Coordinates of C-alpha atoms in Angstrom, one line a residue:
M3 CA 89.6 116.0 60.7
D4 CA 88.1 119.6 60.0
L5 CA 85.4 118.7 57.4
Q6 CA 84.1 122.2 57.1
L7 CA 87.5 123.5 56.2
F8 CA 87.9 121.1 53.3
K9 CA 84.2 121.5 52.2
N10 CA 84.7 125.3 51.9
F11 CA 87.9 124.8 50.0
L12 CA 86.4 122.3 47.5
V13 CA 83.3 124.6 47.0
S14 CA 85.8 127.4 46.1
L15 CA 87.5 125.2 43.6
S16 CA 84.3 124.1 42.1
Q17 CA 83.4 127.7 41.5
V18 CA 86.7 128.5 39.9
F19 CA 87.1 125.3 37.7
P20 CA 84.5 124.0 35.3
V21 CA 84.3 120.8 37.4
N22 CA 82.7 119.6 40.6
F23 CA 84.7 118.1 43.4
D24 CA 83.5 115.6 45.9
F25 CA 85.2 113.8 48.9
R26 CA 84.0 110.4 49.8
D27 CA 84.7 107.8 52.5
I28 CA 85.9 104.3 51.5
K29 CA 82.3 103.1 51.5
G30 CA 81.3 105.6 48.9
S31 CA 79.3 108.0 51.1
V32 CA 79.8 111.7 50.1
L33 CA 81.4 113.6 53.0
F34 CA 81.3 116.9 51.4
S35 CA 80.8 118.2 47.9
G36 CA 81.3 121.4 45.7
N37 CA 77.5 121.5 45.7
K38 CA 77.0 121.8 41.9
K39 CA 73.9 119.8 40.9
V40 CA 74.7 116.8 39.0
S41 CA 72.5 114.3 37.1
L42 CA 71.7 110.8 38.3
P43 CA 73.9 109.1 35.7
I44 CA 76.9 111.1 36.8
L45 CA 76.2 110.2 40.5
R46 CA 76.2 106.6 39.6
G47 CA 79.3 107.0 37.6
L48 CA 81.1 108.8 40.4
E49 CA 80.2 105.9 42.7
R50 CA 81.8 103.5 40.2
V51 CA 84.9 105.6 39.9
A52 CA 85.2 105.7 43.8
G53 CA 84.8 102.0 44.1
Q54 CA 87.5 101.4 41.5
V55 CA 89.8 103.9 43.2
T56 CA 89.3 102.2 46.6
S57 CA 90.0 98.7 45.2
K58 CA 92.9 99.6 42.9
E59 CA 94.3 102.4 45.1
S60 CA 95.2 104.5 42.1
F61 CA 93.9 107.3 39.7
Q62 CA 90.8 106.3 37.8
Y63 CA 89.0 107.8 34.9
L64 CA 85.5 107.1 33.4
R65 CA 83.7 108.6 30.5
I66 CA 79.9 108.1 30.4
E67 CA 77.3 108.8 27.7
D68 CA 80.3 109.9 25.5
K69 CA 80.0 113.3 27.1
Y70 CA 80.8 113.4 30.8
D71 CA 84.3 112.7 32.2
L72 CA 84.8 111.4 35.7
F73 CA 88.0 111.3 37.7
G74 CA 89.2 109.9 41.0
V75 CA 92.2 109.6 43.2
P76 CA 92.8 107.9 46.6
V77 CA 93.4 109.8 49.8
L78 CA 95.9 107.9 52.0
N79 CA 96.7 108.0 55.6
S80 CA 99.4 106.0 57.2
G81 CA 99.7 104.1 53.8
R82 CA 96.1 103.0 53.6
V83 CA 93.1 104.5 51.6
V84 CA 90.9 106.5 53.9
G85 CA 88.8 108.3 51.3
V86 CA 88.4 109.2 47.6
L87 CA 88.6 112.6 46.0
T88 CA 86.4 112.7 42.7
A89 CA 85.8 115.3 40.0
C90 CA 83.4 115.5 37.1
D91 CA 83.0 118.1 34.3
N92 CA 79.2 118.1 34.9
G93 CA 78.5 118.4 31.2
V94 CA 80.1 121.8 30.6
E95 CA 80.1 122.7 26.9
Q96 CA 83.7 122.1 26.2
D97 CA 85.6 119.0 25.2
V98 CA 87.5 117.2 28.0
P99 CA 90.0 114.9 26.5
G100 CA 90.6 111.3 27.5
P101 CA 93.0 110.1 30.1
K102 CA 95.9 109.8 27.8
T103 CA 95.7 113.3 26.5
Y104 CA 97.6 116.1 28.1
P105 CA 94.6 117.9 29.7
A106 CA 93.6 114.6 31.4
H107 CA 97.0 114.1 32.7
H108 CA 96.8 117.6 34.2
M109 CA 93.5 116.6 35.9
E110 CA 95.2 113.6 37.4
Q111 CA 98.0 115.9 38.6
L112 CA 95.6 118.3 40.0
L113 CA 93.6 115.7 42.0
T114 CA 96.7 114.0 43.1
H115 CA 98.0 117.4 44.4
L116 CA 94.7 118.1 46.2
A117 CA 94.7 114.6 47.7
G118 CA 98.3 115.2 48.9
L119 CA 97.2 118.4 50.7
I120 CA 94.4 116.4 52.3
E121 CA 96.9 113.6 53.3
D122 CA 99.3 116.2 54.8
K123 CA 96.5 117.7 56.8
L124 CA 95.3 114.3 58.0
S125 CA 98.9 113.2 58.8
S126 CA 99.4 116.6 60.7
M127 CA 96.1 116.1 62.6
D128 CA 97.1 112.5 63.4
E129 CA 100.4 113.8 64.8
S130 CA 98.6 116.4 66.8
E131 CA 96.2 113.9 68.2
K132 CA 99.1 111.6 69.0
L133 CA 100.9 114.5 70.7
A134 CA 97.8 115.4 72.5
E135 CA 97.4 111.9 73.7
E136 CA 101.0 111.7 74.7
L137 CA 100.8 115.0 76.5
A138 CA 97.6 113.8 78.3
K139 CA 99.4 110.6 79.2
S140 CA 102.4 112.5 80.3
F141 CA 100.2 114.6 82.5
E142 CA 98.7 111.5 84.0
D143 CA 102.2 110.2 84.7
L144 CA 103.2 113.5 86.2
N145 CA 100.1 113.6 88.3
L146 CA 100.8 110.0 89.5
Y147 CA 104.4 110.8 90.3
A148 CA 103.3 113.9 92.2
R149 CA 100.8 111.8 94.1
I150 CA 103.2 109.0 94.9
T151 CA 106.3 111.0 95.8
P152 CA 105.0 112.0 99.2
Q153 CA 104.3 108.3 99.9
I154 CA 107.9 107.5 99.0
K155 CA 109.7 110.3 100.6
T156 CA 109.1 109.4 104.2
L157 CA 111.4 107.9 106.8
R158 CA 108.6 105.5 107.6
F159 CA 108.3 104.0 104.2
S160 CA 106.9 100.4 104.6
P161 CA 106.3 97.3 102.5
A162 CA 102.6 98.2 102.6
K163 CA 103.3 101.6 101.1
L164 CA 105.5 100.0 98.4
E165 CA 102.5 97.7 97.5
E166 CA 100.2 100.6 97.3
L167 CA 102.7 102.4 95.1
N168 CA 103.0 99.3 92.9
K169 CA 99.2 99.3 92.4
D170 CA 99.2 102.9 91.3
L171 CA 102.0 102.2 88.8
L172 CA 100.1 99.2 87.4
E173 CA 97.0 101.3 86.7
S174 CA 99.1 103.9 84.9
M175 CA 101.1 101.4 82.8
R176 CA 98.4 99.6 81.0
A177 CA 99.8 96.3 82.3
Q178 CA 98.3 93.3 84.0
M179 CA 101.1 92.5 86.5
G180 CA 103.2 94.7 88.7
F181 CA 105.9 93.5 91.2
A182 CA 108.6 94.5 93.4
F183 CA 111.4 91.9 93.9
M184 CA 114.1 92.3 96.5
P185 CA 116.0 89.1 97.2
D186 CA 117.7 90.4 100.3
R187 CA 114.6 92.2 101.7
P188 CA 111.7 89.8 101.2
E189 CA 109.5 91.9 103.4
Y190 CA 109.3 94.5 100.5
N191 CA 108.3 92.0 97.8
S192 CA 105.0 92.5 96.4
L193 CA 102.8 91.3 93.5
I194 CA 99.7 93.1 92.1
T195 CA 97.7 91.5 89.2
V196 CA 94.6 92.6 87.3
G197 CA 92.4 91.1 84.6
E198 CA 92.8 87.5 83.5
I199 CA 96.5 87.2 84.1
D200 CA 96.0 84.9 87.2
G201 CA 94.7 82.3 84.8
K202 CA 97.7 82.8 82.5
I203 CA 100.4 82.6 85.3
T204 CA 99.8 80.0 88.0
Q205 CA 103.3 80.2 89.6
S206 CA 103.8 83.9 89.9
S207 CA 106.9 83.8 92.1
A208 CA 108.7 81.4 89.8
F209 CA 107.6 83.5 86.8
I210 CA 109.0 86.6 88.3
E211 CA 112.3 85.0 89.2
A212 CA 112.6 83.7 85.6
L213 CA 112.0 87.1 84.3
I214 CA 114.7 88.6 86.3
N215 CA 117.2 85.7 85.9
A216 CA 116.8 85.9 82.1
I217 CA 118.0 89.5 81.9
P218 CA 121.4 89.5 80.1
P219 CA 124.0 91.0 82.5
D220 CA 125.6 92.8 79.5
A221 CA 122.3 94.3 78.2
P222 CA 123.2 97.9 77.0
S223 CA 120.0 99.4 78.6
L224 CA 121.2 98.3 82.1
V225 CA 123.5 101.2 82.0
D226 CA 120.3 103.2 82.5
N227 CA 119.1 100.6 85.1
Y228 CA 116.3 99.1 83.0
F229 CA 115.6 96.1 80.7
I230 CA 112.6 95.9 78.2
V231 CA 111.0 93.1 76.3
N232 CA 108.5 94.3 73.8
N233 CA 107.7 90.8 72.4
S234 CA 108.8 87.8 74.4
S235 CA 108.4 85.5 71.4
Q236 CA 111.1 87.4 69.6
T237 CA 113.5 87.8 72.6
P238 CA 116.2 85.3 73.4
G239 CA 115.7 83.9 76.9
Y240 CA 112.0 84.8 77.0
Q241 CA 110.7 82.8 74.0
K242 CA 109.8 79.7 76.0
M243 CA 108.9 81.4 79.2
H244 CA 105.1 81.4 78.3
A245 CA 103.0 80.0 75.5
E246 CA 101.5 83.5 74.8
P247 CA 103.8 86.5 73.8
F248 CA 104.0 89.1 76.5
R249 CA 105.8 92.5 77.3
F250 CA 108.1 93.0 80.2
L251 CA 109.8 96.1 81.8
G252 CA 112.2 95.6 84.6
V253 CA 113.9 98.6 86.4
R254 CA 116.6 98.3 89.0
I255 CA 116.0 99.6 92.4
R256 CA 119.4 101.0 93.0
H257 CA 121.1 104.0 94.9
G258 CA 124.7 104.9 95.6
G259 CA 126.0 101.8 94.0
K260 CA 123.8 99.5 96.2
F261 CA 121.4 97.4 94.4
Y262 CA 118.2 96.4 96.2
G263 CA 116.1 94.7 93.6
W264 CA 113.6 95.3 90.7
L265 CA 110.4 97.0 90.0
G266 CA 108.7 95.2 87.1
M267 CA 105.6 95.4 84.8
V268 CA 104.1 92.6 82.7
S269 CA 101.4 92.8 79.9
F270 CA 100.0 90.3 77.6
N271 CA 98.4 93.1 75.5
M272 CA 100.6 93.0 72.4
K273 CA 98.8 95.9 70.7
E274 CA 100.7 98.2 73.0
I275 CA 104.3 98.9 73.7
F276 CA 105.9 100.5 76.8
R277 CA 106.2 104.2 76.0
Q278 CA 109.3 106.2 76.8
G279 CA 107.3 108.3 79.3
E280 CA 106.1 105.1 81.1
M281 CA 109.7 103.9 81.3
S282 CA 110.9 107.2 82.7
L283 CA 108.1 107.2 85.2
V284 CA 109.0 103.7 86.6
I285 CA 112.8 104.5 86.5
S286 CA 112.0 107.7 88.6
V287 CA 109.9 105.8 91.0
A288 CA 112.6 103.1 91.4
E289 CA 115.2 105.7 92.1
Q290 CA 113.0 107.4 94.7
V291 CA 112.2 104.0 96.3
A292 CA 116.0 103.0 96.5
L293 CA 116.8 106.5 98.0
V294 CA 114.2 106.2 100.7
I295 CA 115.2 102.6 101.6
S296 CA 118.8 103.8 101.9
N297 CA 117.6 106.7 104.1
S298 CA 115.4 104.4 106.1
D299 CA 118.5 102.2 106.7
L300 CA 120.5 105.2 107.9
Y301 CA 117.6 106.4 110.0
R302 CA 117.2 102.9 111.6
D303 CA 120.9 102.7 112.4
L304 CA 120.8 106.2 114.0
E305 CA 117.6 105.3 115.9
S306 CA 119.3 102.2 117.2
F307 CA 122.3 104.2 118.2
V308 CA 120.2 106.7 120.1
I309 CA 118.2 104.0 121.8
N310 CA 121.4 102.2 122.8
V311 CA 122.7 105.5 124.3
G312 CA 119.5 105.9 126.3
K313 CA 119.6 102.4 127.6
S314 CA 123.3 103.0 128.6
L315 CA 122.0 105.9 130.7
V316 CA 119.3 103.6 132.3
F317 CA 121.9 101.0 133.1
A318 CA 124.1 103.8 134.6
I319 CA 121.2 104.9 136.8
E320 CA 120.3 101.3 137.9
A321 CA 123.9 100.7 138.8
K322 CA 123.7 103.6 141.1
D323 CA 120.5 102.2 142.8
A324 CA 120.6 98.4 143.5
Y325 CA 117.0 98.4 144.4
T326 CA 115.7 99.6 141.1
R327 CA 117.8 97.3 138.9
G328 CA 115.6 95.8 136.2
H329 CA 112.9 98.4 137.0
S330 CA 112.8 99.9 133.5
E331 CA 112.6 96.5 131.9
R332 CA 109.7 95.4 134.0
V333 CA 107.8 98.7 133.5
N334 CA 108.4 98.3 129.7
R335 CA 107.0 94.8 129.9
Y336 CA 103.8 95.8 131.7
C337 CA 103.3 98.7 129.3
M338 CA 103.6 96.5 126.2
L339 CA 101.0 94.1 127.6
M340 CA 98.7 97.0 128.2
A341 CA 99.4 98.3 124.6
E342 CA 98.6 95.0 123.1
H343 CA 95.3 94.8 125.1
L344 CA 94.4 98.4 124.0
D345 CA 95.1 97.5 120.3
L346 CA 97.7 100.3 119.9
D347 CA 99.0 100.3 116.3
E348 CA 102.7 99.5 115.5
D349 CA 103.7 103.2 115.6
Q350 CA 102.0 103.8 118.9
Q351 CA 103.6 100.7 120.5
K352 CA 107.0 101.8 119.3
V353 CA 106.6 105.3 120.9
L354 CA 105.4 103.7 124.2
N355 CA 108.1 101.1 124.1
W356 CA 110.9 103.8 124.2
A357 CA 109.1 106.0 126.5
S358 CA 108.6 103.2 129.2
I359 CA 112.2 102.1 128.9
L360 CA 113.6 105.6 129.2
H361 CA 111.0 107.1 131.7
D362 CA 113.5 107.4 134.6
V363 CA 116.5 108.6 132.5
G364 CA 116.4 112.0 134.3
K365 CA 117.6 110.3 137.5
I366 CA 121.1 110.2 136.0
G367 CA 122.0 113.3 137.8
T368 CA 120.3 112.3 141.2
P369 CA 122.7 111.7 144.1
E370 CA 123.0 108.0 145.2
S371 CA 122.5 109.1 148.8
I372 CA 118.9 110.2 147.8
L373 CA 118.2 107.2 145.5
N374 CA 119.3 104.7 148.2
K375 CA 118.1 106.5 151.3
P376 CA 116.3 104.1 153.6
D377 CA 114.5 106.9 155.5
K378 CA 111.8 109.4 154.6
L379 CA 113.1 112.0 152.2
T380 CA 113.2 115.6 153.2
D381 CA 111.2 118.1 151.4
A382 CA 114.4 119.4 149.5
E383 CA 115.4 115.8 148.6
Y384 CA 111.9 115.1 147.4
E385 CA 112.0 118.3 145.1
I386 CA 115.1 116.8 143.7
I387 CA 113.4 113.5 142.9
K388 CA 110.4 115.4 141.5
A389 CA 112.7 117.1 139.0
H390 CA 113.7 113.9 137.2
P391 CA 110.8 113.8 134.6
L392 CA 111.7 117.3 133.4
K393 CA 115.5 116.4 133.4
G394 CA 114.8 113.3 131.3
Y395 CA 112.7 115.3 128.9
N396 CA 115.5 117.9 128.5
I397 CA 118.2 115.2 128.1
L398 CA 116.3 113.4 125.4
R399 CA 114.7 116.5 123.6
P400 CA 117.5 117.1 121.0
L401 CA 117.0 113.5 119.8
D402 CA 114.4 113.8 117.0
Q403 CA 114.0 110.0 116.9
L404 CA 112.4 110.2 120.5
A405 CA 110.3 113.2 120.0
D406 CA 107.0 111.3 120.2
S407 CA 108.1 109.4 123.3
L408 CA 108.9 112.6 125.4
P409 CA 105.3 113.3 126.6
G410 CA 105.3 109.8 128.2
I411 CA 108.6 110.5 130.0
L412 CA 107.7 114.0 131.0
Y413 CA 104.2 113.2 132.4
H414 CA 104.4 109.7 134.0
H415 CA 104.2 111.2 137.5
E416 CA 101.0 113.2 136.9
R417 CA 98.0 112.2 139.0
Y418 CA 94.6 111.5 137.6
D419 CA 93.2 114.0 140.1
G420 CA 95.6 116.8 139.2
G421 CA 97.9 116.4 142.2
G422 CA 101.0 115.2 140.3
Y423 CA 104.0 116.8 138.8
P424 CA 105.6 118.5 136.8
R425 CA 102.6 120.3 135.4
G426 CA 99.7 119.2 137.6
F427 CA 97.6 117.9 134.7
K428 CA 94.3 116.2 135.4
G429 CA 92.3 113.3 133.8
E430 CA 92.8 113.0 130.1
E431 CA 94.9 116.1 130.0
I432 CA 97.6 113.7 130.9
P433 CA 98.9 112.1 127.6
L434 CA 97.9 108.5 127.2
Y435 CA 101.5 107.2 127.3
G436 CA 102.1 109.1 130.7
R437 CA 98.9 107.4 132.2
I438 CA 100.0 103.9 131.1
I439 CA 103.5 104.3 132.4
A440 CA 102.2 105.7 135.7
I441 CA 100.4 102.4 136.3
A442 CA 103.2 100.1 135.4
D443 CA 105.7 102.4 137.4
T444 CA 103.5 102.4 140.5
F445 CA 102.8 98.6 140.4
D446 CA 106.5 97.8 140.0
A447 CA 107.6 100.3 142.8
I448 CA 105.1 98.5 145.1
S449 CA 106.0 94.9 144.1
S450 CA 109.9 95.5 144.3
N451 CA 112.2 95.9 147.2
R452 CA 113.2 99.4 148.0
A453 CA 115.6 101.0 150.5
Y454 CA 112.8 102.2 152.6
R455 CA 110.5 99.1 152.6
S456 CA 110.1 95.5 151.4
A457 CA 108.3 94.4 148.2
K458 CA 104.6 93.4 148.5
P459 CA 103.3 90.3 146.6
G460 CA 101.8 90.9 143.2
K461 CA 98.2 90.4 144.2
A462 CA 98.6 92.8 147.1
A463 CA 100.2 95.3 144.9
L464 CA 97.4 95.1 142.5
K465 CA 94.9 95.7 145.3
I466 CA 96.7 98.9 146.1
I467 CA 96.6 99.9 142.5
K468 CA 92.9 99.4 142.4
E469 CA 92.4 101.5 145.5
V470 CA 94.2 104.6 144.0
A471 CA 92.3 104.2 140.7
G472 CA 90.5 107.5 140.0
S473 CA 92.6 109.6 142.3
Q474 CA 96.3 108.7 141.4
L475 CA 95.7 106.5 138.4
D476 CA 93.4 106.4 135.3
P477 CA 90.6 104.1 136.4
G478 CA 89.9 102.8 132.9
L479 CA 93.6 101.9 132.4
V480 CA 93.7 100.2 135.8
E481 CA 91.0 97.8 134.6
V482 CA 93.2 97.0 131.6
F483 CA 96.2 96.5 133.8
E484 CA 94.2 94.2 136.1
T485 CA 93.1 92.1 132.9
V486 CA 96.7 91.8 131.6
F487 CA 98.0 91.0 135.1
H488 CA 95.6 88.2 135.7
A489 CA 96.3 86.8 132.1
S490 CA 100.0 87.0 132.7
L491 CA 99.6 85.3 136.1
D492 CA 97.5 82.5 134.5
Q493 CA 100.1 82.0 131.8
K494 CA 102.9 81.8 134.3
E495 CA 101.0 79.2 136.4
E496 CA 100.3 77.2 133.3
Q497 CA 104.0 77.2 132.4
D498 CA 105.0 76.3 136.0
N499 CA 102.5 73.3 135.9
T500 CA 103.9 72.2 132.6
S501 CA 107.5 72.4 134.0
T502 CA 106.5 70.4 137.2
S503 CA 104.7 67.7 135.0
V504 CA 107.8 67.3 132.8
A505 CA 110.1 67.1 135.9
L506 CA 107.9 64.4 137.5
R507 CA 107.9 62.3 134.3
A508 CA 111.8 62.6 134.2

């Protein structure tokens, strides 16, 4: 409250009227005064009047020494006394009638009117403070929404990102539990708790399911995709769910008529309620989550279609060349073993997976006479073979889903010493995926039958691989390949021994 404004106002009134005005808090302390000097008996009398006003919450009158008249009225805010407005005649030389006379009634009216002005100002200021608080909160909500929207609007939205989003919402909502519940997509389910709620709810999953199952299917608010419980002890279906009353907000994750699940918030703080702005925030977030899950499904279906088309091309190539049948699958298997040893993350492994499967897709236009030729290729024929990485790149380039895999396809025939094709890149200029595929491709070519030579055993093929490390192949990655080769060999021997043992027992 602007105390200086009221002080100046009451000082002016005290100068105009033959009385002195004071404004006190409910403890009797003077917050501001008309500044006319008053005697000690008057001060004590005013304290008595203020006390009576506070206790009785009504206009009070006191005459002391049969000479001084003291008055007081309560100042209310939100229905309760927050202060006392007092007045005294300060012994001016004129008679001030008692409270039942007309002039005393006017004094009551005057003080009540002044108190009303103060109350209006207090109410207005409270509303302003509430509005400011609401605006501040709305800004926080808007800031949160602006921060989380980029996390949501991505084709690679993941359960981990949804859990992070849930955590951000929980901090904004003044709640102790936040959850995402999707019955048909359990990988997206998440639960975030803060404070002492873990001690209150021991079976979180069962509690969440109970919250959802208790939502009335005909609840009017479900038209807007939300359901709210501001006090569980007063809400049918929720009264016996927990010994302590709680608040619950559940919002449907829904898009295009398809229902995915619920976003929910729970709080045991009954001094608060879920505000309209908070509900709007969660509803908006749920809509965005549903939209991106829908888009992710479409993207995944499209990606699967694209990959299957690519695989069909590979099968078509291998159908033309009996010697390379299964080559792409074997190269892919070697590459993924190396990726695991290199601790490549999920996205990197996905990129390498498709690059290794599709690395020879450019051979689709290569004549069978060249692919199956048992003799040495002519220079012209070799140039046709050398064109297949670039052809594969150009075939797959229009497919956005494979954009990150293209470098592995284009550069898998580059040499570590710079003598490869199509660009003549050297060392680590060659993209990592290209260097990995080059090793797997070379090993499988050596260890498989070809039209122009017979296959070499795995260990002999590995020996050749090690001999060209540093010239044709990345020496560091060759060491990785050797490690996974021996690990794979040991595992195969162990499986063979187990199978033999089982057969002998039989």
